[in-house]
Coordinates of C-alpha atoms in Angstrom, one line a residue:
Chain L
M1 CA -0.1 -0.2 0.1
S2 CA 3.3 1.8 0.4
I3 CA 4.0 2.1 -3.2
P4 CA 1.0 4.1 -4.7
M5 CA 1.7 6.7 -2.2
D6 CA 5.2 7.0 -2.5
T7 CA 4.7 7.6 -6.1
S8 CA 2.5 10.3 -5.6
T9 CA 5.1 12.5 -2.8
A10 CA 7.5 11.4 -5.8
A11 CA 5.1 13.5 -8.1
R12 CA 3.7 15.7 -6.7
S13 CA 7.3 16.5 -6.0
T14 CA 9.0 16.7 -9.1
R15 CA 5.6 19.2 -10.2
W16 CA 6.7 21.1 -7.6
R17 CA 10.1 20.7 -8.3
R18 CA 9.4 21.7 -12.2
S19 CA 6.8 25.0 -11.5
L20 CA 10.1 26.3 -9.4
P21 CA 12.0 28.4 -11.9
P22 CA 15.3 28.9 -12.3
V23 CA 17.8 31.7 -10.6
S24 CA 18.0 33.6 -13.8
V25 CA 14.0 33.4 -14.3
I26 CA 13.2 35.1 -10.4
V27 CA 16.0 37.3 -10.9
A28 CA 14.2 38.6 -14.6
I29 CA 10.5 38.5 -13.0
L30 CA 12.1 41.0 -9.9
I31 CA 13.5 43.2 -12.3
A32 CA 10.5 43.2 -14.5
A33 CA 8.3 43.6 -11.2
V34 CA 10.2 47.2 -10.5
F35 CA 10.0 48.2 -14.3
I36 CA 6.2 47.4 -13.9
V37 CA 6.0 49.8 -10.4
V38 CA 8.3 52.5 -11.6
A39 CA 6.1 52.6 -14.9
F40 CA 3.2 53.2 -13.2
F41 CA 4.1 55.2 -10.3
G42 CA 6.8 57.1 -12.0
D43 CA 5.7 60.5 -11.1
L44 CA 5.7 60.0 -7.6
I45 CA 9.0 58.2 -7.3
A46 CA 11.3 61.0 -9.8
P47 CA 12.3 62.5 -7.1
L48 CA 12.8 66.0 -9.3
D49 CA 10.1 67.3 -11.8
P50 CA 11.6 65.8 -15.6
D51 CA 11.1 68.7 -17.4
L52 CA 12.9 71.5 -15.5
Q53 CA 15.1 73.0 -16.8
N54 CA 18.0 75.0 -15.7
L55 CA 19.8 76.3 -18.5
L56 CA 22.9 78.0 -16.3
M57 CA 23.6 74.4 -14.8
G58 CA 23.9 72.6 -18.2
A59 CA 25.2 69.2 -18.1
T60 CA 26.7 67.9 -15.3
A61 CA 28.3 65.0 -14.2
P62 CA 26.6 63.1 -11.1
S63 CA 26.2 64.7 -7.5
A64 CA 24.3 64.5 -4.7
D65 CA 21.4 66.7 -6.2
H66 CA 21.6 64.7 -9.0
L67 CA 21.8 60.9 -9.2
L68 CA 23.1 60.3 -13.0
G69 CA 23.4 64.4 -13.2
T70 CA 21.6 66.7 -15.3
D71 CA 21.3 66.8 -19.4
H72 CA 22.3 69.8 -21.5
L73 CA 19.0 71.7 -20.5
G74 CA 20.1 70.4 -17.2
R75 CA 17.3 68.6 -16.8
D76 CA 17.1 65.7 -14.1
V77 CA 18.3 62.6 -15.5
F78 CA 17.4 59.9 -13.0
S79 CA 14.0 61.6 -13.4
R80 CA 13.0 61.6 -16.8
V81 CA 15.2 58.0 -17.5
I82 CA 12.4 57.1 -14.5
V83 CA 9.2 58.8 -15.9
A84 CA 10.2 57.2 -19.2
T85 CA 9.7 53.9 -17.9
G86 CA 6.0 54.1 -18.3
P87 CA 5.1 55.5 -22.3
A88 CA 8.3 52.9 -22.8
L89 CA 6.0 50.1 -21.9
A90 CA 2.7 51.4 -22.2
G91 CA 2.5 51.7 -25.8
P92 CA 4.3 48.5 -26.6
F93 CA 1.6 47.1 -24.1
V94 CA -0.7 48.1 -26.8
V95 CA 0.4 46.7 -28.9
A96 CA 0.9 42.8 -27.6
L97 CA -2.1 42.9 -26.0
T98 CA -3.6 43.5 -29.7
T99 CA -1.2 40.9 -31.6
V100 CA -2.2 38.1 -29.0
V101 CA -5.6 38.7 -29.7
L102 CA -6.2 38.5 -33.4
G103 CA -3.2 36.3 -33.8
A104 CA -4.3 34.1 -31.9
S105 CA -7.7 34.3 -33.4
L106 CA -6.2 34.3 -37.2
G107 CA -3.7 31.3 -36.0
L108 CA -6.6 29.6 -34.4
I109 CA -9.0 29.8 -37.7
A110 CA -6.2 29.2 -39.3
G111 CA -4.9 25.9 -38.1
F112 CA -8.5 24.4 -36.9
R113 CA -10.1 24.9 -39.6
G114 CA -7.6 24.8 -42.4
G115 CA -8.5 24.4 -46.7
R116 CA -8.6 27.9 -48.1
I117 CA -8.4 29.7 -44.9
D118 CA -5.7 28.2 -43.6
T119 CA -3.5 29.3 -47.0
I120 CA -4.7 32.8 -47.3
I121 CA -4.4 34.1 -43.5
S122 CA -0.8 31.8 -43.7
R123 CA 0.2 33.3 -47.3
A124 CA -0.7 36.9 -45.8
A125 CA 1.1 36.1 -42.6
D126 CA 4.1 35.0 -44.6
L127 CA 3.9 38.0 -46.5
I128 CA 4.1 40.5 -44.1
W129 CA 6.4 37.9 -41.5
S130 CA 9.5 38.3 -44.8
L131 CA 9.3 41.9 -44.4
P132 CA 12.4 44.2 -42.2
G133 CA 9.5 45.6 -39.5
L134 CA 11.7 48.4 -38.3
L135 CA 12.8 49.1 -41.9
V136 CA 9.1 49.4 -42.4
A137 CA 7.8 51.3 -39.2
I138 CA 10.5 53.9 -40.5
V139 CA 9.7 54.5 -43.7
V140 CA 5.6 54.5 -42.8
I141 CA 5.7 56.5 -40.0
G142 CA 8.2 59.4 -40.5
V143 CA 6.8 60.1 -44.3
I144 CA 3.7 59.6 -42.7
Q145 CA 4.5 61.4 -39.5
G146 CA 3.1 59.7 -37.0
G147 CA 2.3 60.2 -33.7
I148 CA 2.0 57.4 -30.3
W149 CA -1.5 55.8 -32.8
L150 CA 0.7 54.7 -35.5
T151 CA 3.1 54.0 -34.2
V152 CA 1.2 51.4 -32.5
V153 CA -0.9 50.0 -35.4
V154 CA 2.0 49.9 -38.0
V155 CA 3.9 48.0 -35.2
A156 CA 1.1 45.6 -33.4
F157 CA 0.8 45.1 -38.0
L158 CA 4.0 43.7 -38.5
S159 CA 3.9 41.9 -35.0
I160 CA 0.6 39.7 -35.5
P161 CA 2.3 37.2 -37.8
N162 CA 4.5 36.3 -35.8
A163 CA 1.4 35.1 -33.6
I164 CA -0.5 33.7 -36.3
R165 CA 2.7 31.3 -37.6
Q166 CA 2.9 30.2 -33.6
T167 CA -0.6 29.8 -32.8
R168 CA -1.5 27.9 -36.2
S169 CA 1.7 25.4 -35.1
A170 CA 0.5 24.6 -31.8
T171 CA -3.1 24.3 -33.0
L172 CA -2.9 21.9 -35.5
S173 CA -1.0 20.5 -33.4
Q174 CA -4.0 19.5 -30.8
A175 CA -6.5 19.3 -33.8
G176 CA -5.4 15.8 -34.4
L177 CA -6.5 14.9 -30.9
P178 CA -9.6 13.1 -29.6
Y179 CA -11.0 15.4 -27.0
V180 CA -11.0 17.6 -30.5
A181 CA -12.9 15.2 -32.3
A182 CA -15.3 14.4 -29.1
A183 CA -16.7 17.9 -28.7
T184 CA -17.3 18.0 -32.8
T185 CA -19.2 14.5 -32.8
L186 CA -21.3 16.6 -29.6
G187 CA -22.4 18.6 -32.4
L188 CA -20.4 22.0 -30.3
S189 CA -20.0 24.5 -33.4
N190 CA -16.6 25.3 -34.3
A191 CA -16.0 28.7 -32.6
R192 CA -17.0 27.0 -29.2
V193 CA -14.7 23.2 -30.0
M194 CA -12.0 26.7 -31.1
F195 CA -12.2 29.3 -28.1
R196 CA -13.3 26.8 -25.3
H197 CA -11.5 23.6 -26.2
V198 CA -8.4 24.1 -28.0
L199 CA -7.5 27.7 -27.0
P200 CA -7.3 27.1 -23.8
N201 CA -4.8 23.7 -24.8
V202 CA -2.7 26.5 -26.9
R203 CA -2.7 29.7 -24.4
A204 CA 0.8 29.1 -22.6
T205 CA 2.1 29.2 -26.9
V206 CA 0.2 32.3 -27.2
L207 CA 1.2 34.1 -23.7
A208 CA 5.1 33.5 -24.8
T209 CA 4.0 34.8 -28.3
G210 CA 2.1 37.6 -26.6
M211 CA 5.2 38.6 -24.3
L212 CA 7.6 37.8 -27.2
D213 CA 5.8 40.0 -29.4
F214 CA 6.1 42.9 -26.1
V215 CA 9.8 42.4 -25.9
N216 CA 10.3 43.3 -30.0
A217 CA 7.5 46.5 -29.5
I218 CA 9.7 48.2 -27.3
L219 CA 12.6 47.6 -29.2
I220 CA 11.1 49.1 -31.9
F221 CA 9.3 51.9 -29.9
A222 CA 12.9 52.9 -28.5
A223 CA 14.9 53.0 -32.2
L224 CA 12.0 54.8 -33.9
A225 CA 12.4 57.4 -30.3
F226 CA 16.1 57.1 -31.9
L227 CA 15.7 58.5 -34.9
R228 CA 13.4 60.9 -33.8
I229 CA 10.8 59.4 -35.4
G230 CA 6.8 59.6 -33.9
V231 CA 8.3 61.7 -30.6
V232 CA 7.6 65.1 -30.0
P233 CA 11.1 66.9 -29.1
G234 CA 11.7 67.2 -25.2
E235 CA 9.3 64.8 -24.1
S236 CA 11.2 61.8 -21.4
N237 CA 11.4 59.0 -23.7
W238 CA 14.6 56.0 -23.7
G239 CA 15.3 56.2 -27.2
L240 CA 15.5 60.0 -28.0
M241 CA 17.6 60.5 -24.4
L242 CA 20.4 58.4 -25.7
A243 CA 20.1 60.3 -29.7
E244 CA 19.8 64.2 -27.1
G245 CA 22.9 62.6 -24.9
Q246 CA 25.1 61.8 -27.6
S247 CA 27.1 64.8 -27.8
L248 CA 27.1 64.3 -23.8
I249 CA 29.1 61.5 -23.9
W250 CA 32.0 63.8 -22.7
T251 CA 30.2 66.0 -19.4
N252 CA 28.2 63.5 -19.0
P253 CA 27.9 59.7 -20.3
A254 CA 24.7 59.0 -18.0
V255 CA 22.3 60.8 -20.4
I256 CA 23.3 57.6 -22.7
V257 CA 24.3 54.9 -20.4
A258 CA 21.3 55.2 -18.2
P259 CA 18.5 54.9 -20.4
A260 CA 20.5 52.7 -22.8
L261 CA 20.3 50.0 -19.7
A262 CA 17.3 50.8 -19.0
I263 CA 16.1 49.3 -22.0
V264 CA 18.4 46.7 -22.1
A265 CA 17.3 45.3 -18.8
V266 CA 13.4 45.2 -19.5
A267 CA 14.0 44.2 -22.7
A268 CA 16.3 40.6 -21.5
S269 CA 14.2 40.1 -18.2
I270 CA 10.6 40.1 -20.3
T271 CA 12.5 37.9 -22.7
I272 CA 14.0 35.3 -19.8
I273 CA 10.9 35.3 -18.7
G274 CA 8.6 34.4 -21.9
D275 CA 11.8 32.0 -23.3
W276 CA 11.0 30.1 -19.8
A277 CA 7.4 30.1 -20.1
Y278 CA 8.2 29.0 -23.5
D279 CA 10.2 26.0 -22.7
R280 CA 7.9 25.4 -20.1
A281 CA 4.5 25.7 -22.4
S282 CA 6.3 23.0 -24.9
A283 CA 7.2 20.6 -22.8
E284 CA 3.8 20.5 -21.6
G285 CA 2.5 19.8 -25.1
E286 CA 4.7 17.0 -25.6
R287 CA 3.5 15.4 -22.2
Chain I
M1 CA 12.9 20.7 -58.6
G2 CA 12.1 23.3 -61.6
R3 CA 8.3 23.4 -60.4
A4 CA 9.6 24.5 -56.6
V5 CA 11.8 27.8 -58.9
L6 CA 9.0 28.7 -60.7
H7 CA 6.4 28.7 -58.0
R8 CA 8.9 30.9 -55.7
A9 CA 9.6 32.8 -58.7
V10 CA 5.8 33.9 -59.2
A11 CA 5.2 34.7 -55.2
A12 CA 8.4 36.5 -55.5
V13 CA 7.1 39.0 -58.1
I14 CA 3.7 39.0 -57.1
L15 CA 5.7 40.3 -53.7
F16 CA 7.4 43.0 -55.4
L17 CA 4.1 44.0 -57.0
V18 CA 2.5 44.7 -53.9
I19 CA 5.6 46.5 -52.3
S20 CA 6.1 48.4 -55.4
F21 CA 2.2 49.8 -55.2
L22 CA 2.3 50.3 -51.8
V23 CA 6.0 52.3 -51.7
F24 CA 4.1 54.5 -54.2
S25 CA 1.1 55.5 -52.1
L26 CA 3.4 56.7 -49.9
L27 CA 3.3 59.7 -51.6
A28 CA -0.1 60.6 -51.3
L29 CA 0.1 58.9 -47.9
A30 CA 2.8 61.9 -46.6
P31 CA 0.4 64.9 -45.3
G32 CA -0.3 68.3 -46.9
S33 CA -1.0 67.9 -50.7
L34 CA 1.6 66.2 -53.9
E35 CA 2.2 69.9 -54.8
T36 CA 3.3 70.4 -51.4
T37 CA 5.0 67.3 -50.8
L38 CA 7.2 68.0 -53.8
L39 CA 7.8 71.5 -53.8
G40 CA 10.2 70.7 -50.8
A41 CA 11.1 74.3 -49.6
R42 CA 10.8 75.9 -53.0
P43 CA 8.5 78.7 -53.2
A44 CA 5.6 77.5 -54.1
T45 CA 4.5 80.2 -57.3
P46 CA 1.7 78.9 -59.5
E47 CA 4.6 78.9 -62.7
L48 CA 6.3 76.0 -60.5
I49 CA 3.2 73.8 -59.4
A50 CA 2.5 73.3 -63.1
A51 CA 5.9 72.6 -63.7
I52 CA 5.5 69.5 -60.9
R53 CA 2.0 69.1 -62.1
A54 CA 3.1 68.4 -65.7
E55 CA 6.9 67.0 -64.3
Y56 CA 5.0 64.4 -61.9
H57 CA 1.9 63.8 -64.6
L58 CA -0.3 64.2 -61.8
D59 CA -3.6 64.6 -63.4
D60 CA -3.0 61.4 -64.9
P61 CA -5.4 59.1 -62.8
F62 CA -3.3 57.8 -59.3
L63 CA -3.3 53.5 -61.7
V64 CA -1.6 55.5 -64.2
Q65 CA 1.1 57.3 -62.2
Y66 CA 2.2 54.4 -60.7
L67 CA 2.4 52.1 -63.6
R68 CA 4.7 54.3 -64.8
W69 CA 6.6 55.2 -61.9
L70 CA 7.3 51.6 -62.3
G71 CA 8.2 51.7 -65.8
G72 CA 11.1 54.0 -65.1
A73 CA 11.6 51.7 -61.6
V74 CA 12.3 49.2 -63.5
Q75 CA 15.1 51.4 -65.6
L76 CA 16.2 52.6 -62.7
D77 CA 15.0 55.6 -62.8
F78 CA 13.6 56.8 -59.4
G79 CA 13.0 60.5 -60.0
R80 CA 15.1 63.4 -58.6
S81 CA 15.7 64.2 -55.4
I82 CA 14.3 67.0 -54.1
V83 CA 16.0 68.0 -52.0
S84 CA 19.2 68.0 -54.2
G85 CA 17.5 67.4 -57.3
A86 CA 19.9 64.7 -58.2
P87 CA 18.8 61.8 -59.8
V88 CA 17.8 58.8 -57.2
L89 CA 19.9 56.6 -58.3
A90 CA 22.7 58.7 -58.3
I91 CA 22.9 59.2 -55.5
V92 CA 22.0 55.4 -53.9
S93 CA 24.8 53.9 -56.1
E94 CA 26.8 56.6 -54.2
R95 CA 26.4 55.8 -50.5
L96 CA 25.9 51.7 -50.8
L97 CA 29.8 50.9 -51.1
V98 CA 30.2 51.6 -47.1
S99 CA 26.6 50.0 -46.4
V100 CA 27.3 47.0 -48.3
Q101 CA 31.3 46.6 -46.6
L102 CA 29.4 47.1 -42.9
A103 CA 26.8 44.4 -43.6
V104 CA 30.2 41.9 -44.9
L105 CA 31.9 42.7 -41.8
A106 CA 29.2 42.1 -39.2
L107 CA 27.7 39.6 -41.0
V108 CA 31.8 37.7 -40.9
F109 CA 32.3 38.8 -36.9
A110 CA 28.5 37.2 -36.1
A111 CA 28.8 33.7 -38.5
V112 CA 32.5 33.1 -36.7
L113 CA 31.7 33.6 -33.6
A114 CA 28.1 32.5 -32.6
I115 CA 27.7 29.0 -35.0
P116 CA 31.3 27.8 -33.4
A117 CA 29.9 28.9 -30.1
G118 CA 26.0 27.4 -30.8
M119 CA 27.7 24.5 -31.2
M120 CA 30.0 24.1 -28.8
A121 CA 27.2 25.5 -26.4
A122 CA 24.8 22.8 -27.8
A123 CA 27.6 20.0 -26.7
A124 CA 27.8 20.9 -23.1
K125 CA 24.5 21.5 -23.2
G126 CA 22.8 22.4 -19.0
R127 CA 26.0 23.4 -18.0
A128 CA 27.9 26.6 -17.0
R129 CA 29.3 27.5 -20.2
D130 CA 25.8 27.2 -22.3
R131 CA 24.2 28.4 -19.5
M132 CA 26.5 31.7 -20.3
A133 CA 26.6 31.5 -23.5
T134 CA 22.9 31.0 -23.9
F135 CA 22.3 34.2 -21.3
T136 CA 25.3 35.9 -23.1
S137 CA 22.9 35.4 -26.7
V138 CA 19.8 37.1 -24.7
L139 CA 21.6 39.8 -23.9
A140 CA 22.8 40.6 -27.1
M141 CA 18.7 40.0 -28.2
S142 CA 17.6 42.1 -26.1
A143 CA 20.3 44.9 -26.5
P144 CA 19.7 47.2 -29.7
P145 CA 22.3 47.4 -31.8
F146 CA 22.4 51.5 -31.4
V147 CA 21.9 50.7 -27.7
V148 CA 25.7 48.4 -28.0
G149 CA 26.7 50.8 -30.4
T150 CA 26.3 53.5 -28.0
L151 CA 28.1 52.0 -24.8
L152 CA 31.1 51.2 -27.4
I153 CA 31.3 54.1 -28.9
Y154 CA 31.1 55.2 -25.1
L155 CA 33.7 52.3 -24.3
F156 CA 36.0 52.5 -26.8
G157 CA 35.8 56.6 -28.0
V158 CA 35.7 57.9 -24.6
Y159 CA 37.0 56.3 -22.0
W160 CA 40.1 54.1 -23.5
S161 CA 40.2 55.8 -27.2
V162 CA 41.5 53.4 -29.0
L163 CA 38.9 53.2 -32.1
P164 CA 37.9 56.2 -34.1
V165 CA 34.0 55.7 -33.4
Y166 CA 32.7 58.5 -36.6
G167 CA 32.3 58.6 -39.5
A168 CA 33.7 55.7 -42.0
G169 CA 37.1 56.6 -43.0
T170 CA 39.3 57.3 -46.5
E171 CA 39.4 53.9 -47.3
G172 CA 41.7 50.7 -47.5
F173 CA 43.2 49.9 -43.7
D174 CA 41.9 53.1 -42.6
R175 CA 37.6 52.4 -43.5
F176 CA 38.4 49.0 -41.6
R177 CA 39.3 50.5 -38.4
H178 CA 36.5 53.0 -39.3
L179 CA 34.1 49.9 -39.4
I180 CA 35.3 48.0 -36.5
L181 CA 32.8 49.4 -34.0
P182 CA 29.9 49.6 -36.5
A183 CA 30.5 46.2 -37.5
V184 CA 30.5 44.8 -34.0
S185 CA 27.3 46.6 -32.6
L186 CA 26.0 45.3 -35.4
G187 CA 27.0 41.5 -35.4
L188 CA 26.2 41.2 -31.3
G189 CA 22.8 41.1 -32.3
L190 CA 23.2 39.1 -35.9
G191 CA 25.3 36.8 -33.7
A192 CA 23.0 36.3 -31.3
I193 CA 19.9 35.0 -34.2
I194 CA 23.1 32.6 -35.3
F195 CA 23.9 31.0 -32.2
R196 CA 19.8 30.3 -31.0
Q197 CA 19.8 28.7 -34.0
T198 CA 23.2 26.5 -34.3
R199 CA 22.2 25.3 -30.3
A200 CA 19.0 24.3 -31.3
A201 CA 19.7 22.8 -34.7
A202 CA 22.4 21.0 -32.7
L203 CA 21.1 19.9 -29.7
D204 CA 18.3 18.3 -32.4
V205 CA 21.7 16.7 -34.5
L206 CA 23.4 15.6 -31.1
D207 CA 20.6 13.2 -30.1
Q208 CA 20.9 11.5 -33.0
D209 CA 21.8 7.3 -33.3
F210 CA 24.1 8.3 -35.0
I211 CA 26.6 10.4 -33.5
T212 CA 25.9 8.0 -30.4
F213 CA 27.8 5.5 -33.0
A214 CA 30.3 7.8 -34.2
R215 CA 31.3 8.6 -30.5
A216 CA 30.9 4.7 -29.3
R217 CA 33.5 4.1 -32.8
G218 CA 36.0 6.2 -30.5
L219 CA 36.3 9.4 -32.8
S220 CA 37.6 12.4 -30.8
R221 CA 34.8 15.4 -29.7
T222 CA 35.7 18.1 -32.1
R223 CA 36.0 15.6 -35.0
V224 CA 32.4 14.8 -34.5
A225 CA 30.8 17.7 -33.6
V226 CA 32.9 19.1 -37.6
T227 CA 32.4 16.5 -39.6
Y228 CA 29.0 14.2 -38.5
A229 CA 27.4 17.3 -36.7
L230 CA 27.7 20.7 -38.8
R231 CA 27.1 18.7 -41.7
N232 CA 23.2 18.8 -40.3
V233 CA 23.3 21.7 -38.7
A234 CA 24.5 23.5 -42.2
L235 CA 20.6 23.7 -42.8
P236 CA 19.1 25.3 -40.2
I237 CA 22.1 27.7 -40.2
V238 CA 21.1 28.7 -43.4
A239 CA 18.0 29.8 -43.1
S240 CA 18.5 31.7 -40.6
L241 CA 20.9 34.0 -42.7
G242 CA 18.3 34.6 -44.4
L243 CA 16.8 36.1 -41.4
V244 CA 19.8 37.2 -40.1
L245 CA 20.6 39.3 -43.5
I246 CA 17.4 40.8 -43.2
V247 CA 17.4 42.1 -39.7
A248 CA 20.8 43.4 -40.8
L249 CA 18.8 46.0 -43.1
P250 CA 17.6 48.0 -40.6
G251 CA 20.2 47.3 -37.8
A252 CA 22.5 48.6 -39.9
V253 CA 20.2 51.6 -40.6
L254 CA 20.7 52.8 -36.8
I255 CA 24.2 51.7 -36.5
E256 CA 24.9 54.6 -39.2
V257 CA 23.1 57.0 -37.5
V258 CA 25.3 55.9 -33.7
F259 CA 28.1 56.0 -36.1
S260 CA 27.6 59.1 -38.5
I261 CA 28.6 56.7 -41.7
P262 CA 27.2 58.0 -45.2
G263 CA 25.4 54.8 -45.9
F264 CA 22.3 53.8 -47.7
G265 CA 20.8 53.4 -43.9
S266 CA 21.6 56.9 -43.0
M267 CA 20.8 58.3 -46.1
M268 CA 17.1 56.5 -45.7
V269 CA 16.8 58.4 -42.5
E270 CA 17.9 62.1 -44.2
A271 CA 15.4 61.4 -46.4
V272 CA 12.5 60.9 -44.4
G273 CA 13.5 63.6 -41.6
A274 CA 13.5 65.9 -45.0
K275 CA 10.4 64.7 -46.5
D276 CA 11.7 63.4 -49.7
V277 CA 9.9 61.2 -50.3
P278 CA 11.4 60.2 -54.4
V279 CA 14.2 59.2 -52.6
V280 CA 12.2 57.2 -49.6
Q281 CA 10.5 55.8 -52.5
G282 CA 13.6 54.9 -54.1
L283 CA 15.5 53.3 -51.0
A284 CA 12.6 51.2 -50.2
L285 CA 11.9 49.6 -53.7
F286 CA 15.6 48.6 -53.0
S287 CA 14.9 47.6 -49.6
A288 CA 12.1 44.8 -51.1
V289 CA 14.1 44.2 -54.3
Y290 CA 16.7 42.9 -51.7
V291 CA 14.3 41.3 -49.1
V292 CA 13.0 39.2 -52.0
A293 CA 16.8 38.2 -53.8
V294 CA 17.4 37.7 -50.2
T295 CA 14.6 35.3 -49.6
I296 CA 14.9 33.3 -53.3
L297 CA 19.6 32.8 -52.8
V298 CA 18.3 31.5 -49.1
D299 CA 15.9 28.7 -50.1
M300 CA 18.7 27.9 -53.7
A301 CA 21.2 27.5 -50.9
S302 CA 19.0 25.1 -49.0
A303 CA 18.7 23.4 -51.7
A304 CA 22.7 23.1 -52.5
V305 CA 23.4 22.7 -48.7
D306 CA 20.6 20.1 -48.2
P307 CA 20.1 17.0 -50.7
R308 CA 17.2 15.5 -49.3
L309 CA 15.5 19.6 -50.6
R310 CA 16.6 18.9 -53.7
R311 CA 14.4 16.0 -55.2
A312 CA 11.3 17.4 -52.5
E313 CA 8.8 18.2 -54.5
A314 CA 7.0 22.1 -55.0
R315 CA 4.6 22.9 -52.4

């Protein structure tokens, strides 16, 4: 009688170990959490007014008054980096959300229905996916001279194909399983089988894809801001700070080093979490 | 094979037509009327506006305008720059060489670093070496080229002052010295992609029976990795090169701006900033041709590397 008990505890302990992420992932989650808090409460956390200029002072090196020094207009760099966190994450978050909702739906439909619908959706996704996204964004947003909303729309449009491809292949691996046939035999509508039965089984893939799309969007937004495309001059923005701070590299390197590290830290931590979620999702798919 | 190539060629032509139409539509999408866009900074006298309308055939239907423009583009006539008045083709070809040099350097750097590292990481799966290499690749992928470039400028240009950080130099060795930091900045992100593809592919291959068998016969690790595994890993690597070559294009745009290199990419940004639509159109169409060409070349290279694909029927 003790044997089943032993196996059950053993199973539980391996499951527990599997669910406990590795150290790098825990660190990444902590870093991402800090960024999310700063994104929401940046205005309260920032020690000084990020837009307050002091032209007499100009660019200065880090000091007790200004932790990361000041930029060419005498504005506090530390406060600007903090206040820029919210805008740096908000646009990409909308992109990721749109991408997940539209991409997952289209991917589900393509993978589940197959046939001509699949061909049309997949071909369109392949076409968009083959474009160099950032270049398209530079040209379209630069020529139309759009702002943040056009950027969101264009970047979402360019990100959706990846979500479609990932969801579609995850759906294909589910479509042949008995539970799908069973649900169909019960007379459930296609939509109900797709969204109530298949979607919960591919949701890990969808979420992991969404996180990587989020990172990708953060990097594209930063790159566009660095090229001064789709941004308002003078706003607190990591990419723009990097561009405007190029000439201050001798007087106060923190002007460019701080936003640069912020971009890398947030992108790397979310990538690590997304990779981990993706590995778990594919491991679960195999079981 | 023949059918597959034909299939690909037709798809490529369709892709090119779709993109060219979108590129032409850019002119109409720009804010303000077509005349003001095409006038640029010149004064808007009635005579000049009439001359512009005649020169660009603005009274014709949109589709006719597009076909005329496409007809010119196919013969490498992309019109004239609004800013300088010079033919777009002349401006582009003048600045293309340095971009190609940059891309080649970056790609060589990425491949030389990433392919052995990927094989090594796969062979040491899960051990410290693998985890370090994988973590580095995540960092390299998360750091956009302009961030890496800026940090390298600070380290090597300001802090240690050992390498030039501005412009492209003259030619020969001076050009090479000027392109080291840009190529490294661009190559890191590309290398990260190649590394991840190589590692994933090598992990698949190293699990195969023929590898175990080769090791069991007493062949050295290096011999197995190079002569047995690498051949089978080559296909995914070649496929990933396509993605890398396409990612390199916008990457080069950013890098050229960071290091003030007068190339194709910085020109794109200048033209967008100056609202020089004909130049933007020419550059965008050129990029489209590049993307389509890369896709076809990667297909052909895949077939060359993997004999199994040569026999595969057209999808």
